[in-house]
CSV table of C-alpha atoms in Angstrom, one decimal:
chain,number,residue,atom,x,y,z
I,75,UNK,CA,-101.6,25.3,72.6
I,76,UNK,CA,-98.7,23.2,71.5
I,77,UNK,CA,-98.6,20.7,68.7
I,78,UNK,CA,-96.0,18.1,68.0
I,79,UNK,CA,-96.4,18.6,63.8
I,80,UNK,CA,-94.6,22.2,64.6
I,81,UNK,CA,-91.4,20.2,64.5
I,82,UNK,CA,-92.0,18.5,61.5
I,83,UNK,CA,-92.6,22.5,60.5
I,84,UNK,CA,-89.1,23.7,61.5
I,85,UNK,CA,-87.7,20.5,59.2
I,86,UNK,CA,-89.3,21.5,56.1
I,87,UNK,CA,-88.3,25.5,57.0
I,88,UNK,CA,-84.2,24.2,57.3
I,89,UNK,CA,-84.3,21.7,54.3
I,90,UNK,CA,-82.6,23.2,51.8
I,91,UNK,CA,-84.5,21.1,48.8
I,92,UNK,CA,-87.8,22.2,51.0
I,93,UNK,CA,-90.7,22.4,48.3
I,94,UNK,CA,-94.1,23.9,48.7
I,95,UNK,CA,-95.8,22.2,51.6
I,96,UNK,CA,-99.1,20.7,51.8
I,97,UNK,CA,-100.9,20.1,55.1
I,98,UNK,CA,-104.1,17.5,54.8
I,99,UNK,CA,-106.5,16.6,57.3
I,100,UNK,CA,-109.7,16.6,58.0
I,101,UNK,CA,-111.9,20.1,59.0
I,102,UNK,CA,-111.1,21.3,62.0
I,103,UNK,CA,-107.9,19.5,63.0
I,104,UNK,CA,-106.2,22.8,63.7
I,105,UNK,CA,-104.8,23.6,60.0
I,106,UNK,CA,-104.8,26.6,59.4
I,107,UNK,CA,-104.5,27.6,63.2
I,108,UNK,CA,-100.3,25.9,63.4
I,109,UNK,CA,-99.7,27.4,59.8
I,110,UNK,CA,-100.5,31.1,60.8
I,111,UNK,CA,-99.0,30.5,64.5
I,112,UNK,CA,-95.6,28.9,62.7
I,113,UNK,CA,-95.6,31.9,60.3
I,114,UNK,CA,-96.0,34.2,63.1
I,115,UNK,CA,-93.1,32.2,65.0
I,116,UNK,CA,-90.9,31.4,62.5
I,117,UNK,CA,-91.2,34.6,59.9
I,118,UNK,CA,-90.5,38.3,59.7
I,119,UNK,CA,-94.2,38.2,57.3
I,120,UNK,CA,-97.3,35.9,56.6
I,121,UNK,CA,-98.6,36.3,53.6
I,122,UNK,CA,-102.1,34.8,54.2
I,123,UNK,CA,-105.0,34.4,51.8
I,124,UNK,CA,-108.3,32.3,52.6
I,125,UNK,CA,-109.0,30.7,48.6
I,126,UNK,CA,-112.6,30.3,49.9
I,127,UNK,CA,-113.1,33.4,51.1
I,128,UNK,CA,-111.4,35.3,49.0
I,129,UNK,CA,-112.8,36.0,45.3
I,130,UNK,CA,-110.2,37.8,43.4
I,131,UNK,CA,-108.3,34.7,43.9
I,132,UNK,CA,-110.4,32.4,41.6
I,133,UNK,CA,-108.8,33.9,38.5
I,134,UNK,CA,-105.1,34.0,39.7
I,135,UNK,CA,-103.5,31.6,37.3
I,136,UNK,CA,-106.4,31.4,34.7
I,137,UNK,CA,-103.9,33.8,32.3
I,138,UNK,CA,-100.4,31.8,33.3
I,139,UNK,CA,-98.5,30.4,36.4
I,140,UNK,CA,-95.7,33.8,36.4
I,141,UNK,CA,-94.0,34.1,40.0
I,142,UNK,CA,-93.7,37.7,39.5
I,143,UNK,CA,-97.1,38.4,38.9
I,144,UNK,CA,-98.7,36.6,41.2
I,145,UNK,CA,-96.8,37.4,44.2
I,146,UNK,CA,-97.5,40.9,42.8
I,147,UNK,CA,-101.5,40.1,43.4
I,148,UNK,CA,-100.8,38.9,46.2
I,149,UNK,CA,-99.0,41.5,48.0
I,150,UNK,CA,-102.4,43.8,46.6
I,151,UNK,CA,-104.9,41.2,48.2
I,152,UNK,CA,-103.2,40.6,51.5
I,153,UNK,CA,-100.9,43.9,51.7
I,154,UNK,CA,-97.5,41.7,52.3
I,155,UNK,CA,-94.6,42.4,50.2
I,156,UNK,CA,-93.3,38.8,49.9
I,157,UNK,CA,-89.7,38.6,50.1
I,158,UNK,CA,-87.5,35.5,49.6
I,159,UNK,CA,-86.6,33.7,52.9
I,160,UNK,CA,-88.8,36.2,55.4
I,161,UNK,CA,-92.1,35.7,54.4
I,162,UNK,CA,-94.3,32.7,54.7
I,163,UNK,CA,-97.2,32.4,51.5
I,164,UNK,CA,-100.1,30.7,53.0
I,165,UNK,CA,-102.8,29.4,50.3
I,166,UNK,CA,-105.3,27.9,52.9
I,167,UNK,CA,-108.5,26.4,51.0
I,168,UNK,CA,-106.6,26.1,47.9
I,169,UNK,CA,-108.5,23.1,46.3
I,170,UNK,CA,-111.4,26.0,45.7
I,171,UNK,CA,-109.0,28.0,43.5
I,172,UNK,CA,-109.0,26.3,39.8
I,173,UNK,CA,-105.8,25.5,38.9
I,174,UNK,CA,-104.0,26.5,42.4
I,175,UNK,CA,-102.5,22.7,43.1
I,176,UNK,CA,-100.8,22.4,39.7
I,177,UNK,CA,-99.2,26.3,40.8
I,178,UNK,CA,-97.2,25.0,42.9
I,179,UNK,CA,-95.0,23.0,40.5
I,180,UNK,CA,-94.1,26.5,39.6
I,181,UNK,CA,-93.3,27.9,43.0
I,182,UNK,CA,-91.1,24.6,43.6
I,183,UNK,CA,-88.9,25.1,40.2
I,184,UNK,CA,-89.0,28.7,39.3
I,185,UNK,CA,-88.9,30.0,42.4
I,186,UNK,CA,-87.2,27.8,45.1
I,187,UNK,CA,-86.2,30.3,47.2
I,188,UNK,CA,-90.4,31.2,48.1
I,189,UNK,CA,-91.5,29.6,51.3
I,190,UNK,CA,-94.9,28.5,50.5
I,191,UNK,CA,-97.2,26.2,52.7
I,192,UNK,CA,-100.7,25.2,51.4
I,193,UNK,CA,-103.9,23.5,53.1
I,194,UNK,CA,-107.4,22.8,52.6
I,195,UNK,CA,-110.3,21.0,54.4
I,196,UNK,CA,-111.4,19.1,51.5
I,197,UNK,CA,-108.0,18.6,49.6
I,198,UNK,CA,-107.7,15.0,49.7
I,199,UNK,CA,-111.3,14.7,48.1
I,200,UNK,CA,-109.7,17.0,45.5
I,201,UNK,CA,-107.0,14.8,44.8
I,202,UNK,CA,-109.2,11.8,45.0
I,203,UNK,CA,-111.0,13.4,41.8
I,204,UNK,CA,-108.0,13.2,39.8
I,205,UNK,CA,-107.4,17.1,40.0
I,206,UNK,CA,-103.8,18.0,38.1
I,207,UNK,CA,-101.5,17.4,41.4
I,208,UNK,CA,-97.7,18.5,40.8
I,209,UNK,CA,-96.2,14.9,41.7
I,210,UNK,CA,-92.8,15.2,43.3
I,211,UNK,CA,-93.1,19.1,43.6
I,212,UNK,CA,-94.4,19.5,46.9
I,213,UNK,CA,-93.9,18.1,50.3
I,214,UNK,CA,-97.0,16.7,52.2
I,215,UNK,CA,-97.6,16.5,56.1
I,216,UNK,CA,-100.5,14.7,57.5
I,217,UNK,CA,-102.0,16.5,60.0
I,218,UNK,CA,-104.7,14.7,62.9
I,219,UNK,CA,-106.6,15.5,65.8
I,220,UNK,CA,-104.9,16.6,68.9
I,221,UNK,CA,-103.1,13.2,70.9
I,222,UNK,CA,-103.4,12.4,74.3
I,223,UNK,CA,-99.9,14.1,75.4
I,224,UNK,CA,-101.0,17.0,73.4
I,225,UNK,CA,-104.2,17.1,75.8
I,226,UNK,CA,-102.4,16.9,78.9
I,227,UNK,CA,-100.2,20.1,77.2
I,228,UNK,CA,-103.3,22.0,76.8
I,229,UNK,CA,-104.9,21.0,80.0
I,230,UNK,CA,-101.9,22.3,82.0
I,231,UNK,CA,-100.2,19.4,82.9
I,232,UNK,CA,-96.8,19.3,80.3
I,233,UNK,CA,-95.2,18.0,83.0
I,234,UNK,CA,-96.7,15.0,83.0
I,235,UNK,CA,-95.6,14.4,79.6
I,236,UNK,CA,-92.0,14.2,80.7
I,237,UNK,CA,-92.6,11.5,83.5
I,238,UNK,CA,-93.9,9.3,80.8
I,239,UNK,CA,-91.1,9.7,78.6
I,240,UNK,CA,-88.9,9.5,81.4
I,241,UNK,CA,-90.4,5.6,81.2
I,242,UNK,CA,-89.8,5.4,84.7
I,243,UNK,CA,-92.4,2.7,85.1
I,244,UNK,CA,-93.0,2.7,88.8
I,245,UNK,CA,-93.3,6.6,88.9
I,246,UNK,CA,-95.5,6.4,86.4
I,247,UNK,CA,-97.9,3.7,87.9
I,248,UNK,CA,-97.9,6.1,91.2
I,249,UNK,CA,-99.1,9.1,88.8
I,250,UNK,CA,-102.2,6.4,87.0
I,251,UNK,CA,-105.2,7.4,89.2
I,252,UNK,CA,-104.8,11.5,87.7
I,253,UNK,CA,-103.5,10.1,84.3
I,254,UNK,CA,-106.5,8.2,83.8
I,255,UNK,CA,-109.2,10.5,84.7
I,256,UNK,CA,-107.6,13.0,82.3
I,257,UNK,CA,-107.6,9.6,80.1
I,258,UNK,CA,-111.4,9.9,80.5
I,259,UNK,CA,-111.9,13.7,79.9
I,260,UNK,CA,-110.2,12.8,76.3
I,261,UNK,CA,-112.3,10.5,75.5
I,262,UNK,CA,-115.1,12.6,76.0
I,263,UNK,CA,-113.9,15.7,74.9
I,264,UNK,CA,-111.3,14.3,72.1
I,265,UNK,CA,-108.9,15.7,70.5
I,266,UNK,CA,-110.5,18.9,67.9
I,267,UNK,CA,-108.2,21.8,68.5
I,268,UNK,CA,-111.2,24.1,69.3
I,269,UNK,CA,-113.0,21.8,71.3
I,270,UNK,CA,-110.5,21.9,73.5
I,271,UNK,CA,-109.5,25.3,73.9
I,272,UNK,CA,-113.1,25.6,74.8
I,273,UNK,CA,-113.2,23.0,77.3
I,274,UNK,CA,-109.7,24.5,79.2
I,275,UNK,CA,-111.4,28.1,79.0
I,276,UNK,CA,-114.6,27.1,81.0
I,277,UNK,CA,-115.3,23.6,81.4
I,278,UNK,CA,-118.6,23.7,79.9
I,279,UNK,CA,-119.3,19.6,79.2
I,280,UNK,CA,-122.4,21.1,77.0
I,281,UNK,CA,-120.9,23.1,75.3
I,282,UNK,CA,-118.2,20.5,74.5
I,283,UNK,CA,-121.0,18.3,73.1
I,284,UNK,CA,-122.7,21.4,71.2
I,285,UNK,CA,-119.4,22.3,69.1
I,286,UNK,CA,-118.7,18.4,68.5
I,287,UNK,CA,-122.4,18.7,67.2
I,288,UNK,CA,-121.0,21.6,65.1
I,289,UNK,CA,-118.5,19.7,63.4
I,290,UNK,CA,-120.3,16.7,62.7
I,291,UNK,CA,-122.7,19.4,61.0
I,292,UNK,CA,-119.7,21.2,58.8
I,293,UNK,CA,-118.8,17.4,57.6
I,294,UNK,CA,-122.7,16.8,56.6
I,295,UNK,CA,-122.5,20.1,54.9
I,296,UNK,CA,-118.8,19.0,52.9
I,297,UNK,CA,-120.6,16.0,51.8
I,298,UNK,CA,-123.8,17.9,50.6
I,299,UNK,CA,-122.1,20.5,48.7
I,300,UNK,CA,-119.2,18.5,47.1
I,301,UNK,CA,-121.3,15.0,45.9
I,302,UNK,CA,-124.6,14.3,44.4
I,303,UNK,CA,-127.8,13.6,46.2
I,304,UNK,CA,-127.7,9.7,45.9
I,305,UNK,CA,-124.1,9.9,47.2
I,306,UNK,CA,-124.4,12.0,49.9
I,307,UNK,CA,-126.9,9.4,51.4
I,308,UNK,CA,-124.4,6.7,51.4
I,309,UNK,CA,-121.9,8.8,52.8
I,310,UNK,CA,-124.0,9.5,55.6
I,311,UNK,CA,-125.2,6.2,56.1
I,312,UNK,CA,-121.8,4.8,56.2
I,313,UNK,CA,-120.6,7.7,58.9
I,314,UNK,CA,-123.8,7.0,60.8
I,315,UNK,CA,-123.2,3.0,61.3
I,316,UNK,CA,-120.0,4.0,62.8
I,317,UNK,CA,-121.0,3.9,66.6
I,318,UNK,CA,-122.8,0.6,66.0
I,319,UNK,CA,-119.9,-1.1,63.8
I,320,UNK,CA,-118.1,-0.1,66.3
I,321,UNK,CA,-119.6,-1.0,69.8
I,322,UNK,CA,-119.7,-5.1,68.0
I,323,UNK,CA,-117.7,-7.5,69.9
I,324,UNK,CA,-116.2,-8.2,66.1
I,325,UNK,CA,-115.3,-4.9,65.0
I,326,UNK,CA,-114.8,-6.0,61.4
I,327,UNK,CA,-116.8,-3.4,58.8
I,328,UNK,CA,-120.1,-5.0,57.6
I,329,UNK,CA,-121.7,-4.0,55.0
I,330,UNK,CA,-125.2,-5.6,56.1
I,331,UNK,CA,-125.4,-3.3,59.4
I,332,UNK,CA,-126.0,-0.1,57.0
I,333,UNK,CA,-128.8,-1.8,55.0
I,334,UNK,CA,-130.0,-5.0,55.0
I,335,UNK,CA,-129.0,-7.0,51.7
I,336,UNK,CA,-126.5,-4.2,51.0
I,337,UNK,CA,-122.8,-4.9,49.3
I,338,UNK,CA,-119.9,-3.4,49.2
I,339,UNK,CA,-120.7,-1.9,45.6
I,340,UNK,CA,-123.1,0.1,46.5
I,341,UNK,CA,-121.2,1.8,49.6
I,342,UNK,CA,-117.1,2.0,48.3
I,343,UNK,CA,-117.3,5.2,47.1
I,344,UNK,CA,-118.8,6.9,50.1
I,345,UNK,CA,-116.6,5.0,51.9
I,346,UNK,CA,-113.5,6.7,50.1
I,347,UNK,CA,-115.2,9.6,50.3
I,348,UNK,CA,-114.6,9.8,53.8
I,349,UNK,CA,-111.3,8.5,53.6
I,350,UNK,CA,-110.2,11.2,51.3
I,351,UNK,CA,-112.1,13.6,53.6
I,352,UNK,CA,-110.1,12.6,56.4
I,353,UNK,CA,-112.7,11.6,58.5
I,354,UNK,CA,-112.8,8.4,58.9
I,355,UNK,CA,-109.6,5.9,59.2
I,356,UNK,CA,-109.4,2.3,57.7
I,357,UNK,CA,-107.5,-0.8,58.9
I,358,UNK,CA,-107.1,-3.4,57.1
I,359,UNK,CA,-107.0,-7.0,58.0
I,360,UNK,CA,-103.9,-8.9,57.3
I,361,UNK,CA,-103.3,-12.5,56.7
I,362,UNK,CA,-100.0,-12.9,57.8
I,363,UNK,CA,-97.6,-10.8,60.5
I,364,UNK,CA,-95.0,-11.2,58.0
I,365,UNK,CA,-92.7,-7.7,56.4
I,366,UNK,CA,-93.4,-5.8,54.9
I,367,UNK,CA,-97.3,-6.1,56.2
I,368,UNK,CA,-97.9,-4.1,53.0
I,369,UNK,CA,-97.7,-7.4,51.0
I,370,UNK,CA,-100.1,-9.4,53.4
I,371,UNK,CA,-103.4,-7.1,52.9
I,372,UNK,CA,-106.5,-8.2,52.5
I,373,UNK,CA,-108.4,-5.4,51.1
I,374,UNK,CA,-111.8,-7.0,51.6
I,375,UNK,CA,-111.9,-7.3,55.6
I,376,UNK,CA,-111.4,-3.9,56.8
I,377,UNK,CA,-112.7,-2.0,60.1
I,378,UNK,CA,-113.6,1.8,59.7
I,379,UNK,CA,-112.9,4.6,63.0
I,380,UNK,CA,-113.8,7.7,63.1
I,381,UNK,CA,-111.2,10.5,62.8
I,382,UNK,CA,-111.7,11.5,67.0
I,383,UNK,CA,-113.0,9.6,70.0
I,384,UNK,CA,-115.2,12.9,71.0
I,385,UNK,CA,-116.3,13.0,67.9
I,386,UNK,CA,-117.1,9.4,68.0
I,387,UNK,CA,-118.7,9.8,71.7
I,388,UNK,CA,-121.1,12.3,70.1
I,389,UNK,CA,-122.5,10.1,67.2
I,390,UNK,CA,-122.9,7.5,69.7
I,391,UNK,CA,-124.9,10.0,72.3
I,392,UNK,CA,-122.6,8.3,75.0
I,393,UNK,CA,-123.9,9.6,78.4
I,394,UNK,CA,-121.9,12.1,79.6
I,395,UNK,CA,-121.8,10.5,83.6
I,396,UNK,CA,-121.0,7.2,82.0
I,397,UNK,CA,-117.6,9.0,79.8
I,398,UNK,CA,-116.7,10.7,82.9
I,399,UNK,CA,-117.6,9.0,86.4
I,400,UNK,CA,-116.2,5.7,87.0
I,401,UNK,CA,-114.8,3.2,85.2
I,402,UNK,CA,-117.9,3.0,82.5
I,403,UNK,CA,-116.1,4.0,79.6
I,404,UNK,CA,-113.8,1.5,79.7
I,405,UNK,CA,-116.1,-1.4,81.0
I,406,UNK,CA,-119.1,-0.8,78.9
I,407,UNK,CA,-119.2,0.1,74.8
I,408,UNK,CA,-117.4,-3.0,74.1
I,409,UNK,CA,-113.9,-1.3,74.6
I,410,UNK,CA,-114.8,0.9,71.7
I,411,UNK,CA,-113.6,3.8,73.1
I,412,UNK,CA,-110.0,2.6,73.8
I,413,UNK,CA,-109.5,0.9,70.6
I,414,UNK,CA,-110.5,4.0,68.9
I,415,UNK,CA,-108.4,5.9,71.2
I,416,UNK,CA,-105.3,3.5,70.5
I,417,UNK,CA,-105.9,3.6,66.7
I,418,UNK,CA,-105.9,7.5,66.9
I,419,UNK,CA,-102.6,7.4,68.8
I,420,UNK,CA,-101.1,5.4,66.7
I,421,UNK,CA,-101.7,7.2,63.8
I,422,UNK,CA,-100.6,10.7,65.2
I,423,UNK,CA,-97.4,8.6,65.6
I,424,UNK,CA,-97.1,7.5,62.0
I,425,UNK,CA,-97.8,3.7,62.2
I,426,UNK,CA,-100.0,2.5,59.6
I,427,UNK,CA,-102.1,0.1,61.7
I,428,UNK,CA,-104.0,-3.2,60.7
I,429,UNK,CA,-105.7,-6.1,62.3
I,430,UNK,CA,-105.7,-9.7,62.1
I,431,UNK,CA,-108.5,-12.2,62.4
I,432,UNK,CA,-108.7,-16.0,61.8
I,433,UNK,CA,-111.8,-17.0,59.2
I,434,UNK,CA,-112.1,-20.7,61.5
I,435,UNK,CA,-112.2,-19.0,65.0
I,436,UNK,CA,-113.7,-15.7,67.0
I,437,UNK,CA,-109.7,-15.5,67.5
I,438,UNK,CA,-108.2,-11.5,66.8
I,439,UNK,CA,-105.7,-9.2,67.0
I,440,UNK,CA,-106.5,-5.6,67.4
I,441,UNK,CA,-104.1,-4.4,65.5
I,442,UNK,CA,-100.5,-5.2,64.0
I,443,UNK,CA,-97.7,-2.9,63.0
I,444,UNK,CA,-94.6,-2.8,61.8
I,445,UNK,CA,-92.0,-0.8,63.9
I,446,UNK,CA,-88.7,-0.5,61.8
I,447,UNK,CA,-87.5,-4.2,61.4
I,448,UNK,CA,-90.3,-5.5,63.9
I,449,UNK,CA,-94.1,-6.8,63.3
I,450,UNK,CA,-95.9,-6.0,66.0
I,451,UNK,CA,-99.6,-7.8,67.6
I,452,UNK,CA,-101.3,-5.4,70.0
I,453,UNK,CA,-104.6,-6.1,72.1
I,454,UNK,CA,-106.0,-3.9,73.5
I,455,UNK,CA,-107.6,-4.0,76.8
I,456,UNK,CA,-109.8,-1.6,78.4
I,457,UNK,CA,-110.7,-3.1,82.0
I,458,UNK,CA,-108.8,-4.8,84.5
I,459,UNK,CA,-109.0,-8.5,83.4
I,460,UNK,CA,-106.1,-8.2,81.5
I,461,UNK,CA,-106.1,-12.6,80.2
I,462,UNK,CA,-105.3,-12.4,76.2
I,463,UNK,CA,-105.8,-15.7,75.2
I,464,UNK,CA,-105.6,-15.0,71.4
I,465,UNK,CA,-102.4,-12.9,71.7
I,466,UNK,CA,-100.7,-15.8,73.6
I,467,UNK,CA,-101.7,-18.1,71.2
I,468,UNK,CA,-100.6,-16.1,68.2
I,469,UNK,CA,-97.0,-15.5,69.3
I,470,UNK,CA,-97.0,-19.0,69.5
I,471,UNK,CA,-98.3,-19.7,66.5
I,472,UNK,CA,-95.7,-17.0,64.7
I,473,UNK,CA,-92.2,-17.9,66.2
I,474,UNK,CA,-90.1,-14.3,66.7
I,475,UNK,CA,-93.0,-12.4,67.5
I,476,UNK,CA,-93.2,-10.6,71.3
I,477,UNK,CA,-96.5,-9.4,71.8
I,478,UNK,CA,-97.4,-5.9,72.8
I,479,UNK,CA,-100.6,-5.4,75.4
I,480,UNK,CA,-101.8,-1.6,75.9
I,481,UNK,CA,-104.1,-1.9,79.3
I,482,UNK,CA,-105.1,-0.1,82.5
I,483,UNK,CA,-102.5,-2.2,84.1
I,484,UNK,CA,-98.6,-1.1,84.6
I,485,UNK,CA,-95.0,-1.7,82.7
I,486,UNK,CA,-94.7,-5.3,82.9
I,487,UNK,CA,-91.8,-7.7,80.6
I,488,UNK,CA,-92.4,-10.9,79.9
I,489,UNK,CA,-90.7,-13.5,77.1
I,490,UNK,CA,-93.5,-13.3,75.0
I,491,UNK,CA,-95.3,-9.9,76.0
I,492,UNK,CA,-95.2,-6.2,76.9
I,493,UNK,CA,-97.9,-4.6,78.6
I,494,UNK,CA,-97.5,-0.9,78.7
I,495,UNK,CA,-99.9,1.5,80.2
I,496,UNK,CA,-102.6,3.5,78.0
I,497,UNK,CA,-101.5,6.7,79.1
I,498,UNK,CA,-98.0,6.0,77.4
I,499,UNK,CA,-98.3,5.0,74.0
I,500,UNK,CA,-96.7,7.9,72.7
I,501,UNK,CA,-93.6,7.4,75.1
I,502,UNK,CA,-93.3,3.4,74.4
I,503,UNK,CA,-92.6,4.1,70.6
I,504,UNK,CA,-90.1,7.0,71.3
């Protein structure tokens, strides 16, 4: 299994002013999986300690933060001598250990020369609570679920991968009828690490489903144990409406669809919940395609993904025939497979998407972002009809935009438009 964060890896191993790193995502996303395989690539010695499953770590820095002494317990706990500059110090669940996040201010100016990298499923939820974080003493990486070009890497065909960033366009439309029924398995079986090393192994389409069930379970089981009875009913409504919020022809987040007569008081916390968690991904509306779109926000029009398409496909109990035979995934569901697909991509890339919507027409665009020194408008299109009336008009309206369609159909330049394939998202924004 390859994963593109492994780069970002052997960055923060060169940097000379590296600082402890801290890896957040959701469960599941493959963690602790790339920080054991880096340390075994990269390092003489790993120097790995579970904080959950490991007791005599709870009262490591109860008496003081000393380097010396705690590297001392932890060579007794994991049976690595850690030396400077050979061994990697893996803390992975270390939001369970009190007191672990603010060590690492220590390890970043007392002892510099240390490589440590640190990761938990729930460590955004930590932070969220207001837990003592060592701002500016660590470096963070975001970690998601496996992309599309990551699939095809697992799935056996890499080289694949280099066609599309070859961006030879006509090569690449010859190679659309494979790349899109791989396009379909992804949906289906999306992008958890372990998912998919199951699927590779045996193809099992059953057993796909039964460890999504799995993980959907380990998230119900997060929110149980880490909030209060009241809250984990909200949270839980709010990740159940998903499918349904989604598979609207307006995909805007309403409140209404969870309850009837509810508000946004009485589901913003579970809401953040899953944020923090990882789990779910929020896009904003903006009211302008203006830079920075930071500035242009409207915080109270939003629409809310899930963290995985499979994971998504599950909730929704999508038919396994209609994912996988035909075109029914992208004709039916209201494209909400392939927005949630582009949205996914997009993040693993490192764009902060939003949307835009007018309040006096059905008019929208499924998502904006801002490339460097460029706003972008993208519509998505799942099918074939490929007509995007409110993208046409909004360029117009906004003079120095060029539009950007992601579709079934080929490379295609026009004055006011790009269409790019699906399949090459990844290699567009290279």
């Amino acid at each position: 299994m390859k994963r593109k964060i492994y780069k970002e890896l052997i960055k923060w191993k060169e940097n000379e002013d590296r600082k402890p790193l801290m890896l957040l995502g959701a469960r599941q996303v493959g963690k602790t999986w790339i920080m054991q395989h880096f340390g075994e690539q990269e390092y003489k010695k790993v120097a790995y300690v579970n904080c959950d499953d490991e007791p005599r770590m709870k009262q490591l820095f109860d008496l003081d933060y000393d380097i010396d002494r705690i590297l001392m317990t932890l060579q007794a706990i994991t049976g690595v001598k850690v030396t400077p500059g050979d061994t990697l110090i893996v803390f992975d669940e270390i939001q369970e250990v009190p007191r672990g996040l603010h060590s690492l201010k220590y390890f970043c100016e007392k002892a510099p020369m240390y490589h440590v990298m640190v990761a938990g499923s729930l460590l955004g939820v930590t932070l969220g609570k207001g837990e003592s974080f060592p701002v500016g003493k660590v470096d963070m990486l975001f970690m998601y679920p496996m992309d599309y070009e990551e699939f095809l890497y697992a799935t056996g065909h890499e080289g694949w991968i280099d066609i599309l960033h070859s961006k030879d366009w006509t090569l690449i439309e010859t190679m659309m009828p494979k790349m899109v029924e791989l396009l379909r398995q992804y949906y289906f079986v999306g992008g958890m690490p372990g998912v998919v090393s199951k699927f590779v192994k045996n193809a099992d389409l059953q057993q796909v489903r039964t460890l999504q069930h799995e993980i959907l379970e380990a998230y119900g089981r997060d929110i149980s144990k880490h909030t209060s009875a009241s809250e984990s009913v909200r949270i839980r409504q709010v990740m159940g409406s998903l499918p349904a919020q989604l598979a609207k022809e307006n995909k805007k987040f309403v409140y209404g669809a969870i309850r009837k007569g509810s508000r946004a008081k009485d589901f913003e916390l579970a809401i953040q919940w899953l944020l923090d968690a990882g789990i779910i991904y929020k896009v904003n509306r903006v009211n302008e395609p203006k830079m920075p779109l930071k500035f242009y926000e409207d915080f109270d029009a939003f629409k809310l993904f899930m963290l995985d398409c499979g994971l998504l496909a599950c909730m929704a109990e999508a038919p396994i025939d209609q994912m996988l035979v035909g075109n029914n995934v992208f004709t039916e569901f209201k494209g909400m497979f392939t927005e949630q697909y582009v949205m996914q991509q997009l993040k693993a890339i490192g764009f902060t998407p939003y949307y835009w919507s007018n309040s006096k027409s059905p008019s929208e665009i499924d998502f904006i972002i801002q490339n460097g020194k460029r706003v972008i408008p993208i519509e998505v299109k799942a099918e074939e009809n490929v007509r995007a009336r409110s993208l046409s008009q909004f360029v117009k309206d906004n003079a120095g935009l060029k539009g950007l369609r992601i579709s079934m159909k080929g490379y295609v330049d026009q004055e006011w438009l790009e269409n790019i394939p699906l399949v090459a998202i990844d290699a567009y924004f290279e």
